[in-house]
CSV table of C-alpha atoms in Angstrom, one decimal:
chain,number,residue,atom,x,y,z
A,13,MET,CA,0.0,0.5,0.0
A,14,ALA,CA,0.8,3.5,-0.7
A,15,PRO,CA,2.2,5.0,2.2
A,16,THR,CA,0.0,8.1,3.8
A,17,GLN,CA,1.3,11.6,2.6
A,18,GLY,CA,0.4,15.0,4.9
A,19,VAL,CA,2.3,18.1,5.1
A,20,LYS,CA,4.8,16.7,7.6
A,21,SER,CA,5.9,14.0,4.5
A,22,ILE,CA,6.1,16.5,2.2
A,23,THR,CA,8.1,18.9,3.9
A,24,THR,CA,10.8,16.1,4.0
A,25,ASN,CA,11.1,15.7,0.7
A,26,VAL,CA,10.7,18.8,-0.5
A,27,GLY,CA,13.7,19.7,1.9
A,28,TRP,CA,15.9,17.4,0.5
A,29,SER,CA,14.6,18.6,-2.9
A,30,VAL,CA,15.5,22.0,-2.3
A,31,LEU,CA,18.6,21.2,-0.6
A,32,SER,CA,19.7,19.9,-3.6
A,33,LYS,CA,18.6,23.3,-5.7
A,34,THR,CA,20.2,24.9,-3.3
A,35,ALA,CA,23.3,23.2,-3.9
A,36,THR,CA,23.2,24.4,-7.5
A,37,PHE,CA,22.0,27.6,-6.8
A,38,GLY,CA,25.4,29.3,-6.2
A,39,LEU,CA,27.4,28.1,-8.8
A,40,LYS,CA,24.3,29.3,-11.1
A,41,PHE,CA,24.5,32.5,-9.5
A,42,VAL,CA,28.3,33.0,-10.2
A,43,THR,CA,28.3,31.2,-13.9
A,44,VAL,CA,24.9,32.7,-15.6
A,45,PRO,CA,26.7,36.2,-15.2
A,46,ILE,CA,30.3,34.8,-16.2
A,47,LEU,CA,28.9,32.8,-19.1
A,48,ALA,CA,26.8,36.2,-20.6
A,49,ARG,CA,30.3,38.2,-20.1
A,50,LEU,CA,32.1,35.6,-22.5
A,51,LEU,CA,29.5,34.8,-24.9
A,52,THR,CA,27.2,37.0,-27.0
A,53,PRO,CA,23.7,37.9,-26.9
A,54,GLU,CA,23.2,36.4,-30.4
A,55,ASP,CA,24.7,32.7,-28.7
A,56,PHE,CA,22.5,32.9,-26.0
A,57,GLY,CA,19.8,33.4,-28.1
A,58,SER,CA,20.8,30.3,-31.0
A,59,VAL,CA,20.9,28.2,-27.7
A,60,ALA,CA,17.5,28.9,-26.3
A,61,VAL,CA,15.7,28.7,-29.9
A,62,ALA,CA,17.1,25.6,-30.4
A,63,LEU,CA,16.7,23.9,-27.1
A,64,THR,CA,12.4,25.2,-26.9
A,65,VAL,CA,12.4,22.6,-30.1
A,66,VAL,CA,13.9,20.2,-28.2
A,67,GLN,CA,11.9,20.4,-24.8
A,68,PHE,CA,8.7,20.5,-27.6
A,69,LEU,CA,9.6,17.4,-29.1
A,70,ALA,CA,10.9,15.3,-25.7
A,71,MET,CA,7.2,16.7,-24.5
A,72,ILE,CA,5.2,15.5,-27.4
A,73,GLY,CA,7.2,12.0,-27.6
A,74,GLY,CA,6.7,11.3,-24.1
A,75,ALA,CA,3.3,12.2,-23.9
A,76,GLY,CA,2.9,12.2,-20.4
A,77,LEU,CA,3.2,8.4,-19.6
A,78,THR,CA,6.1,9.0,-17.0
A,79,SER,CA,3.7,10.9,-15.3
A,80,ALA,CA,1.1,8.6,-15.8
A,81,LEU,CA,3.3,6.0,-14.1
A,82,ILE,CA,4.1,7.2,-11.4
A,83,VAL,CA,0.4,7.8,-10.4
A,84,ASP,CA,0.0,4.0,-11.0
A,85,ARG,CA,1.7,3.3,-8.1
A,86,ASP,CA,0.2,-0.3,-8.0
A,87,GLY,CA,1.8,-1.0,-12.1
A,88,ASP,CA,4.5,-3.9,-12.4
A,89,LEU,CA,7.9,-4.2,-13.9
A,90,ASP,CA,6.2,-5.2,-17.2
A,91,THR,CA,4.4,-1.9,-17.3
A,92,VAL,CA,7.1,-0.3,-16.6
A,93,HIS,CA,9.2,-1.7,-19.1
A,94,THR,CA,6.3,-1.1,-22.0
A,95,VAL,CA,6.5,2.4,-21.0
A,96,PHE,CA,10.5,2.6,-21.7
A,97,TRP,CA,10.2,0.8,-25.0
A,98,SER,CA,7.8,3.6,-26.1
A,99,ASN,CA,9.2,6.4,-24.9
A,100,LEU,CA,12.6,5.4,-26.4
A,101,ALA,CA,10.4,4.0,-30.0
A,102,MET,CA,8.6,8.1,-29.5
A,103,ALA,CA,12.1,9.7,-28.9
A,104,VAL,CA,13.7,7.9,-31.8
A,105,ALA,CA,10.9,9.3,-33.7
A,106,MET,CA,11.1,13.1,-32.6
A,107,ALA,CA,14.9,13.1,-32.7
A,108,LEU,CA,14.6,11.9,-36.9
A,109,ILE,CA,11.9,14.4,-37.4
A,110,LEU,CA,14.2,17.2,-36.0
A,111,PHE,CA,17.1,16.3,-37.3
A,112,PHE,CA,15.7,15.6,-40.6
A,113,GLY,CA,13.4,19.1,-40.5
A,114,ALA,CA,16.2,21.3,-39.2
A,115,ASP,CA,16.5,23.8,-41.6
A,116,VAL,CA,12.5,24.2,-42.1
A,117,LEU,CA,12.0,24.2,-38.2
A,118,ALA,CA,15.2,26.8,-37.7
A,119,THR,CA,13.6,29.0,-40.1
A,120,MET,CA,10.5,29.2,-38.3
A,121,MET,CA,11.3,30.0,-35.2
A,122,GLY,CA,13.3,33.0,-36.3
A,123,ALA,CA,17.0,31.6,-36.1
A,124,PRO,CA,17.6,29.8,-39.7
A,125,ASN,CA,21.3,30.0,-38.9
A,126,SER,CA,20.4,27.4,-35.9
A,127,ALA,CA,19.4,24.3,-38.2
A,128,GLY,CA,23.2,22.9,-37.2
A,129,LEU,CA,22.8,23.0,-33.4
A,130,LEU,CA,19.2,21.7,-33.8
A,131,ARG,CA,20.3,18.7,-35.7
A,132,ILE,CA,22.6,17.8,-33.1
A,133,MET,CA,20.6,18.9,-29.9
A,134,ALA,CA,18.3,16.5,-31.5
A,135,LEU,CA,20.2,13.6,-29.9
A,136,LEU,CA,19.1,15.4,-26.4
A,137,ILE,CA,15.7,13.9,-26.6
A,138,PRO,CA,16.2,10.4,-26.4
A,139,LEU,CA,19.0,10.9,-23.4
A,140,GLN,CA,15.6,13.1,-21.8
A,141,LEU,CA,12.8,10.3,-22.0
A,142,THR,CA,14.6,7.3,-21.2
A,143,ALA,CA,16.1,9.2,-17.6
A,144,ASP,CA,12.1,10.1,-17.4
A,145,VAL,CA,11.6,6.5,-16.7
A,146,ALA,CA,13.9,5.6,-13.7
A,147,TYR,CA,12.9,9.2,-12.6
A,148,SER,CA,9.2,7.8,-11.9
A,149,LEU,CA,10.6,4.9,-10.0
A,150,LEU,CA,11.9,7.3,-7.6
A,151,ALA,CA,8.6,9.4,-7.5
A,152,ARG,CA,6.5,7.2,-6.7
A,153,GLU,CA,8.0,5.7,-4.3
A,154,MET,CA,8.6,9.5,-3.0
A,155,ASN,CA,12.6,8.8,-2.2
A,156,PHE,CA,13.7,12.7,-3.2
A,157,SER,CA,17.1,12.1,-1.3
A,158,LYS,CA,18.6,10.0,-4.0
A,159,ASP,CA,17.3,12.5,-7.0
A,160,ALA,CA,18.9,15.5,-5.0
A,161,ILE,CA,22.2,13.9,-4.7
A,162,LEU,CA,22.4,12.8,-8.8
A,163,SER,CA,21.2,16.5,-9.7
A,164,THR,CA,23.7,18.4,-7.4
A,165,VAL,CA,26.3,16.4,-9.1
A,166,SER,CA,24.9,16.6,-12.7
A,167,GLU,CA,23.8,20.3,-12.2
A,168,VAL,CA,27.3,21.8,-11.0
A,169,THR,CA,29.5,18.8,-13.3
A,170,ALA,CA,27.4,20.4,-16.6
A,171,ALA,CA,28.3,23.9,-15.1
A,172,LEU,CA,31.4,23.7,-14.4
A,173,VAL,CA,32.6,22.2,-17.8
A,174,ALA,CA,30.8,24.9,-19.6
A,175,LEU,CA,32.1,27.8,-18.2
A,176,GLY,CA,35.7,26.1,-18.6
A,177,LEU,CA,34.7,25.8,-22.3
A,178,ALA,CA,33.7,29.5,-22.3
A,179,LEU,CA,36.9,30.0,-21.5
A,180,LEU,CA,38.8,28.5,-23.4
A,181,GLY,CA,37.1,29.9,-26.8
A,182,PHE,CA,34.5,27.6,-27.2
A,183,GLY,CA,31.6,30.3,-27.8
A,184,VAL,CA,28.3,29.2,-27.8
A,185,TRP,CA,29.4,24.9,-27.6
A,186,ALA,CA,30.2,25.9,-24.1
A,187,LEU,CA,26.2,26.2,-23.6
A,188,VAL,CA,25.5,23.1,-26.2
A,189,VAL,CA,28.2,20.9,-24.3
A,190,GLN,CA,26.5,21.9,-20.6
A,191,LEU,CA,23.0,20.7,-21.9
A,192,PHE,CA,24.1,17.1,-23.3
A,193,SER,CA,27.1,17.0,-19.2
A,194,SER,CA,23.6,17.7,-17.3
A,195,ALA,CA,21.4,15.0,-19.4
A,196,ALA,CA,24.1,12.3,-19.7
A,197,ILE,CA,24.9,11.9,-16.0
A,198,ARG,CA,21.3,12.3,-15.2
A,199,LEU,CA,20.5,9.4,-17.5
A,200,PHE,CA,23.1,7.3,-16.3
A,201,GLY,CA,23.1,8.1,-12.4
A,202,LEU,CA,19.2,7.3,-12.4
A,203,TYR,CA,19.7,4.0,-13.7
A,204,ALA,CA,22.5,3.0,-11.0
A,205,ILE,CA,20.5,4.3,-8.5
A,206,THR,CA,17.3,3.0,-9.3
A,207,ARG,CA,19.2,-0.5,-10.5
A,208,TYR,CA,16.6,-0.7,-13.2
A,209,ALA,CA,17.2,-2.7,-16.6
A,210,PRO,CA,15.4,-2.9,-19.6
A,211,ARG,CA,13.8,-6.0,-20.7
A,212,LEU,CA,12.4,-6.5,-24.0
A,213,VAL,CA,8.9,-6.5,-22.7
A,214,ILE,CA,6.4,-4.7,-24.5
A,215,ARG,CA,2.9,-5.2,-23.1
A,216,PRO,CA,0.2,-2.8,-25.0
A,217,ALA,CA,-2.8,-3.6,-22.9
A,218,ARG,CA,-0.4,-2.0,-19.8
A,219,ILE,CA,0.0,0.7,-21.0
A,220,LEU,CA,-3.5,1.5,-23.0
A,221,PRO,CA,-4.6,3.1,-19.0
A,222,LEU,CA,-1.2,4.8,-18.5
A,223,LEU,CA,-2.7,6.5,-21.7
A,224,ARG,CA,-6.2,7.1,-20.4
A,225,TYR,CA,-4.8,9.3,-17.7
A,226,SER,CA,-1.4,11.1,-19.9
A,227,SER,CA,-3.4,12.1,-22.7
A,228,GLY,CA,-5.6,14.1,-20.2
A,229,LEU,CA,-2.8,16.3,-19.1
A,230,MET,CA,-1.2,16.3,-22.7
A,231,GLY,CA,-3.3,19.3,-23.5
A,232,SER,CA,-2.5,21.1,-20.1
A,233,GLU,CA,1.6,20.2,-20.6
A,234,MET,CA,1.3,21.9,-24.1
A,235,ALA,CA,-0.6,24.7,-23.3
A,236,ASN,CA,1.9,25.5,-20.6
A,237,PHE,CA,5.0,24.6,-22.5
A,238,VAL,CA,3.5,27.3,-25.0
A,239,THR,CA,3.0,29.7,-22.1
A,240,PHE,CA,7.2,29.7,-21.3
A,241,GLN,CA,8.5,28.9,-23.9
A,242,ALA,CA,6.5,31.3,-26.8
A,243,PRO,CA,7.9,34.4,-25.6
A,244,MET,CA,11.0,33.2,-26.6
A,245,VAL,CA,10.0,32.2,-30.1
A,246,VAL,CA,7.4,35.5,-30.7
A,247,ILE,CA,11.3,37.4,-29.6
A,248,ALA,CA,13.2,35.9,-31.6
A,249,ARG,CA,11.1,36.1,-34.6
A,250,ILE,CA,9.6,39.8,-34.5
A,251,LEU,CA,12.4,41.4,-32.7
A,252,GLY,CA,15.8,39.0,-34.1
A,253,LEU,CA,17.9,37.1,-32.0
A,254,ALA,CA,19.8,39.7,-30.2
A,255,ASP,CA,16.6,41.2,-28.1
A,256,ALA,CA,15.7,37.1,-27.9
A,257,GLY,CA,19.4,36.3,-25.9
A,258,ALA,CA,18.9,39.5,-24.3
A,259,TYR,CA,15.6,38.1,-23.0
A,260,SER,CA,17.4,34.6,-22.6
A,261,ALA,CA,19.9,35.9,-20.3
A,262,ALA,CA,18.0,37.8,-17.7
A,263,ASN,CA,15.4,35.0,-17.7
A,264,ARG,CA,18.5,32.7,-16.8
A,265,PHE,CA,19.1,34.5,-13.9
A,266,ALA,CA,15.7,35.3,-12.7
A,267,SER,CA,14.8,32.2,-13.0
A,268,ILE,CA,17.0,30.6,-10.4
A,269,PRO,CA,15.3,31.2,-7.5
A,270,ASN,CA,12.1,28.8,-9.1
A,271,GLN,CA,14.7,26.6,-10.3
A,272,VAL,CA,15.9,26.0,-6.6
A,273,VAL,CA,12.7,26.4,-4.9
A,274,LEU,CA,9.8,25.5,-7.6
A,275,SER,CA,11.2,22.9,-9.6
A,276,ALA,CA,12.1,21.4,-6.4
A,277,VAL,CA,8.6,22.0,-4.6
A,278,MET,CA,6.6,20.8,-7.9
A,279,GLY,CA,8.4,17.8,-8.2
A,280,VAL,CA,7.8,16.5,-4.4
A,281,LEU,CA,3.7,17.5,-4.5
A,282,PHE,CA,2.7,16.1,-7.3
A,283,PRO,CA,2.9,13.0,-6.1
A,284,ALA,CA,1.9,13.6,-2.9
A,285,PHE,CA,-1.1,15.5,-3.5
A,286,SER,CA,-1.9,11.9,-5.8
A,287,LEU,CA,-1.6,9.9,-2.9
A,288,MET,CA,-3.9,11.6,-0.9
A,289,GLY,CA,-6.7,11.0,-2.7
A,290,ASP,CA,-10.4,12.0,-0.9
A,291,ASP,CA,-9.1,13.4,2.1
A,292,ARG,CA,-10.2,16.5,1.2
A,293,LYS,CA,-9.1,17.9,5.0
A,294,ARG,CA,-5.5,17.0,4.9
A,295,ARG,CA,-5.0,18.0,1.2
A,296,SER,CA,-6.2,21.6,1.5
A,297,GLU,CA,-3.9,21.9,4.8
A,298,ALA,CA,-1.5,20.7,2.4
A,299,LEU,CA,-2.3,23.5,-0.3
A,300,MET,CA,-2.7,26.1,1.5
A,301,PHE,CA,0.5,25.6,4.0
A,302,SER,CA,2.9,25.1,0.7
A,303,THR,CA,1.5,27.9,-0.9
A,304,GLN,CA,1.7,30.4,1.5
A,305,ALA,CA,5.6,28.8,2.3
A,306,MET,CA,5.9,29.1,-1.6
A,307,THR,CA,5.0,32.8,-2.0
A,308,VAL,CA,7.2,33.7,2.0
A,309,VAL,CA,10.5,32.5,-0.1
A,310,LEU,CA,10.0,33.5,-3.6
A,311,ALA,CA,8.1,36.6,-3.3
A,312,PRO,CA,10.9,38.9,-1.6
A,313,ALA,CA,13.2,37.5,-4.0
A,314,MET,CA,11.5,38.2,-7.2
A,315,PHE,CA,10.0,41.7,-5.9
A,316,GLY,CA,13.9,42.3,-4.5
A,317,LEU,CA,15.5,41.8,-7.8
A,318,TRP,CA,13.0,43.9,-9.7
A,319,ALA,CA,13.8,47.0,-7.0
A,320,VAL,CA,17.6,46.6,-7.9
A,321,ALA,CA,17.3,45.6,-11.5
A,322,GLU,CA,19.4,48.2,-13.0
A,323,PRO,CA,22.5,47.9,-10.7
A,324,ALA,CA,22.0,44.4,-10.3
A,325,MET,CA,22.9,44.2,-14.1
A,326,LEU,CA,25.7,46.0,-14.5
A,327,VAL,CA,26.9,43.8,-11.6
A,328,LEU,CA,26.0,40.4,-13.0
A,329,PHE,CA,26.1,41.1,-16.3
A,330,GLY,CA,28.1,43.8,-17.0
A,331,PRO,CA,28.2,47.1,-19.4
A,332,GLN,CA,27.7,45.1,-22.6
A,333,TRP,CA,24.4,44.2,-21.3
A,334,ALA,CA,23.2,46.6,-19.2
A,335,TYR,CA,20.6,48.1,-21.9
A,336,ALA,CA,18.9,45.2,-20.6
A,337,TRP,CA,18.4,46.1,-17.1
A,338,PRO,CA,14.3,47.2,-18.0
A,339,VAL,CA,14.2,43.5,-19.0
A,340,LEU,CA,15.2,42.2,-16.0
A,341,GLY,CA,13.6,44.4,-13.8
A,342,LEU,CA,10.0,43.2,-15.2
A,343,LEU,CA,10.6,39.5,-15.7
A,344,SER,CA,11.1,39.4,-11.9
A,345,LEU,CA,8.4,41.4,-11.4
A,346,SER,CA,6.2,38.9,-13.5
A,347,LYS,CA,7.3,35.9,-12.0
A,348,ALA,CA,6.9,37.7,-9.0
A,349,ILE,CA,3.5,38.7,-9.0
A,350,ILE,CA,2.6,34.9,-10.0
A,351,THR,CA,4.2,33.2,-7.0
A,352,PRO,CA,1.3,32.5,-4.6
A,353,CYS,CA,0.6,30.3,-7.9
A,354,SER,CA,3.4,27.8,-7.4
A,355,THR,CA,1.3,25.0,-6.1
A,356,PHE,CA,-1.4,25.3,-8.0
A,357,ILE,CA,-0.1,23.1,-11.5
A,358,PRO,CA,0.8,19.9,-9.1
A,359,TYR,CA,-2.3,20.5,-7.5
A,360,LEU,CA,-4.6,19.9,-10.4
A,361,LYS,CA,-2.6,17.3,-11.5
A,362,GLY,CA,-2.5,15.3,-8.8
A,363,THR,CA,-5.7,15.2,-7.6
A,364,GLY,CA,-7.3,14.4,-11.1
A,365,HIS,CA,-9.1,17.7,-12.2
A,366,SER,CA,-7.2,17.6,-15.5
A,367,ARG,CA,-9.7,19.9,-17.5
A,368,VAL,CA,-9.7,22.5,-15.2
A,369,LEU,CA,-5.8,22.1,-15.6
A,370,PHE,CA,-6.2,21.9,-19.5
A,371,TRP,CA,-8.5,24.9,-19.9
A,372,SER,CA,-6.8,27.1,-17.4
A,373,ALA,CA,-3.3,26.6,-19.0
A,374,VAL,CA,-4.9,27.2,-22.3
A,375,LEU,CA,-6.1,30.3,-21.8
A,376,ARG,CA,-2.9,31.2,-20.4
A,377,ALA,CA,-1.0,30.0,-23.2
A,378,ILE,CA,-3.3,32.4,-25.6
A,379,ALA,CA,-3.4,35.6,-23.6
A,380,THR,CA,0.6,35.0,-22.7
A,381,THR,CA,1.1,34.3,-26.3
A,382,ALA,CA,-1.1,37.4,-27.7
A,383,ALA,CA,0.6,40.2,-25.0
A,384,ILE,CA,3.9,39.1,-26.1
A,385,ALA,CA,3.5,39.5,-29.7
A,386,GLY,CA,1.3,42.3,-29.4
A,387,GLY,CA,3.9,44.3,-27.3
A,388,ALA,CA,7.2,43.1,-29.5
A,389,TYR,CA,5.5,44.3,-33.0
A,390,TYR,CA,3.6,47.7,-31.8
A,391,GLY,CA,6.9,48.2,-29.4
A,392,SER,CA,9.9,46.8,-27.9
A,393,LEU,CA,11.4,44.2,-26.3
A,394,VAL,CA,10.6,46.4,-22.9
A,395,ASP,CA,6.5,46.7,-24.1
A,396,ALA,CA,6.2,42.8,-24.5
A,397,MET,CA,7.6,42.4,-20.9
A,398,ILE,CA,5.1,44.7,-20.0
A,399,GLY,CA,2.2,42.7,-21.3
A,400,LEU,CA,3.8,39.4,-19.6
A,401,CYS,CA,3.4,41.2,-15.8
A,402,ILE,CA,-0.4,42.6,-16.8
A,403,VAL,CA,-1.1,39.0,-17.9
A,404,ASN,CA,0.3,37.3,-14.7
A,405,ALA,CA,-1.8,39.6,-12.6
A,406,VAL,CA,-5.0,38.2,-14.5
A,407,THR,CA,-3.5,34.3,-14.5
A,408,LEU,CA,-3.1,34.8,-10.6
A,409,VAL,CA,-7.1,35.6,-10.1
A,410,GLY,CA,-7.9,33.1,-12.8
A,411,TYR,CA,-6.1,30.4,-11.2
A,412,SER,CA,-6.7,31.3,-7.6
A,413,TRP,CA,-10.3,31.1,-8.5
A,414,ALA,CA,-9.9,27.8,-10.3
A,415,VAL,CA,-8.4,25.9,-7.8
A,416,PHE,CA,-10.0,27.4,-5.0
A,417,ARG,CA,-13.1,26.4,-6.2
A,418,VAL,CA,-12.3,22.9,-6.5
A,419,ASP,CA,-10.9,22.8,-3.3
A,420,LYS,CA,-13.7,24.1,-1.9
A,421,ILE,CA,-12.2,27.1,-0.3
A,422,PRO,CA,-13.7,30.4,-0.2
A,423,PHE,CA,-12.1,32.5,-2.8
A,424,PHE,CA,-11.5,35.6,-1.3
A,425,TRP,CA,-10.1,34.3,1.9
A,426,GLY,CA,-7.8,32.1,0.0
A,427,LEU,CA,-6.7,34.9,-2.3
A,428,LEU,CA,-6.0,37.2,0.4
A,429,THR,CA,-4.1,34.3,2.9
A,430,SER,CA,-1.7,32.7,-0.2
A,431,SER,CA,-0.9,36.0,-1.4
A,432,ARG,CA,-0.1,38.7,2.1
A,433,SER,CA,3.2,37.5,1.6
A,434,MET,CA,3.3,38.7,-2.4
A,435,ILE,CA,1.9,42.0,-0.9
A,436,THR,CA,4.2,42.7,1.9
A,437,SER,CA,7.0,41.9,-0.4
A,438,PHE,CA,5.8,44.5,-3.0
A,439,ILE,CA,6.0,47.0,-0.3
A,440,MET,CA,9.3,46.0,0.4
A,441,ALA,CA,10.5,46.7,-2.9
A,442,ILE,CA,8.8,50.0,-3.1
A,443,GLY,CA,10.6,51.0,-0.1
A,444,VAL,CA,14.0,50.0,-1.5
A,445,ARG,CA,13.3,52.0,-4.4
A,446,VAL,CA,12.6,54.9,-2.8
A,447,PHE,CA,15.9,54.3,-0.4
A,448,LEU,CA,17.7,53.8,-3.2
A,449,HIS,CA,16.2,57.2,-5.0
A,450,THR,CA,17.2,59.1,-2.2
A,451,PHE,CA,20.1,57.7,-1.5
A,452,SER,CA,21.7,58.0,-4.9
A,453,ALA,CA,24.0,61.1,-4.8
A,454,GLN,CA,25.9,59.1,-1.7
A,455,LEU,CA,25.4,55.4,-3.7
A,456,THR,CA,27.8,56.4,-6.5
A,457,SER,CA,28.7,52.7,-6.9
A,458,PRO,CA,25.9,50.1,-8.1
A,459,TYR,CA,27.7,47.2,-6.1
A,460,LEU,CA,27.1,49.5,-3.5
A,461,GLN,CA,23.5,50.1,-4.5
A,462,VAL,CA,22.9,46.8,-4.8
A,463,LEU,CA,24.2,45.9,-1.3
A,464,ALA,CA,22.4,48.4,0.5
A,465,GLY,CA,19.4,47.7,-1.6
A,466,ALA,CA,19.7,44.3,0.0
A,467,ALA,CA,20.1,44.9,3.2
A,468,VAL,CA,17.2,47.5,3.5
A,469,GLY,CA,15.2,45.5,1.9
A,470,ALA,CA,15.9,42.2,4.1
A,471,VAL,CA,15.2,44.3,7.2
A,472,LEU,CA,11.8,45.7,6.0
A,473,TYR,CA,10.4,42.1,5.1
A,474,ALA,CA,11.8,41.2,8.1
A,475,ILE,CA,9.9,43.5,10.0
A,476,LEU,CA,6.1,42.8,7.6
A,477,PHE,CA,7.2,39.4,7.6
A,478,LEU,CA,6.5,39.5,11.8
A,479,LEU,CA,3.6,41.7,11.6
A,480,THR,CA,1.6,39.6,9.5
A,481,GLU,CA,2.2,36.3,9.6
A,482,MET,CA,2.2,34.9,13.1
A,483,ARG,CA,0.0,32.2,12.4
A,484,LEU,CA,2.1,30.6,9.3
A,485,ILE,CA,5.4,31.3,12.0
A,486,ARG,CA,3.2,29.2,14.5
A,487,LYS,CA,2.0,26.6,12.2
A,488,ILE,CA,6.2,26.0,11.3
A,489,VAL,CA,7.0,25.8,15.0
A,490,ASP,CA,4.4,23.6,15.4
A,491,LEU,CA,5.5,21.5,12.7
A,492,VAL,CA,9.3,21.4,13.9
A,493,ARG,CA,8.1,20.5,17.4
A,494,ARG,CA,6.1,17.4,16.3
A,495,ARG,CA,8.7,16.2,14.0
A,496,ARG,CA,10.8,16.6,17.2
A,497,GLY,CA,8.2,13.9,18.9
A,498,ARG,CA,7.1,17.4,21.3
A,499,PRO,CA,3.4,18.5,21.7
A,500,ALA,CA,2.0,21.5,19.6
A,501,THR,CA,1.7,24.9,21.1
A,502,GLU,CA,-1.9,24.6,19.4
A,503,PRO,CA,-3.8,22.8,16.7
A,504,SER,CA,-2.8,23.5,13.3
A,505,SER,CA,-5.9,25.0,11.1
A,506,ALA,CA,-6.2,24.8,7.4
């Protein structure tokens, strides 16, 4: 029988995943700006566009089968073997389509000179899809400690290799080798950890129930893919590779907090919510607690980066990227606005509400693509980023309404509870910007501006957090006390 999952179990696994992402955070914090100084915006743009195509074809090839395998905890090894061979067959097919259609696809994406990169990067698809099968075995057992160690090793090694090649003058190939290094280490590591050995067993009857589940997710996953990757394609086609590279570099850095926290949390929450079944009380408690916790962590980081974006761009990326500081600031703002929604996708996915997930994702994808395209066509890259911020504000309200309705949580109470830390973070960021403007004559160095802004922001947010989140603090304290075998100070509420 599958283990019962609650807040305690979720936080244990989230802790391991966040530890893994945090271990790579410091290195990425350094390597992304260094790579940006060594490479050109066109290099970043070319690889980003090519990777978008690869990820899209890999998503189609996987057909959501590994996600279905995580939910299907009673499936035997014959089912796993069948998924492996199905994934491998589709991966090879997608790789061949990409290899022979590279010229056409590169032109469609607005980067005709990237056809050669596409042919080489086609090999990433089999590496990704075959690794996903082994990962699903770890995920459905909630064994994230081993995956955390492997993720740290693969990301750190790949980043160091890329940095070394960039320093040696290999240019765009440094980014390509980084992708292959990370994928290859992850592939072999996962199979070594799980000790899974594929056998030539194909049982089509075993895969049909998985397809019924995965087909409901495919539409929403494709829509989410469009939401996150459409900006790159639209910018490349309308504004060119230089602006696409500026967007890619700024987005890479602005996404680091999300990579550290969200990627870890979403990987754990999806199987955790799927285990809770119809236990609405425990599910609601886990949903609200995880949403509040993620907002408390992510919102101040993203709003803080928005507040110091101008000096941060000079400090991190150098003078050649200084013109793109509004892009970094607006990207950070757009991600800050959406932080309360960080747990909604794994919640809807894990609880089987594929229809709500699908329509929410489709509407968001359409709105995001339209806003980016309109801003880029009639204005500039900055206008496109402003459009993204507006769409994310609307998405926050829409997603919250959909999820709270599914879980029967009062909408206004749920929205206020989940967004409270976002509001206080925004107030903190405004205070930082006012401070930097007031003391601009004294803070002449961008390094001083970043350090002073971070210090002032930390103090302001700490004060606001203590004033507004005492109930959450008590929940966290009670959770820690229960984990140590001590009685809670008071019953925790949802």
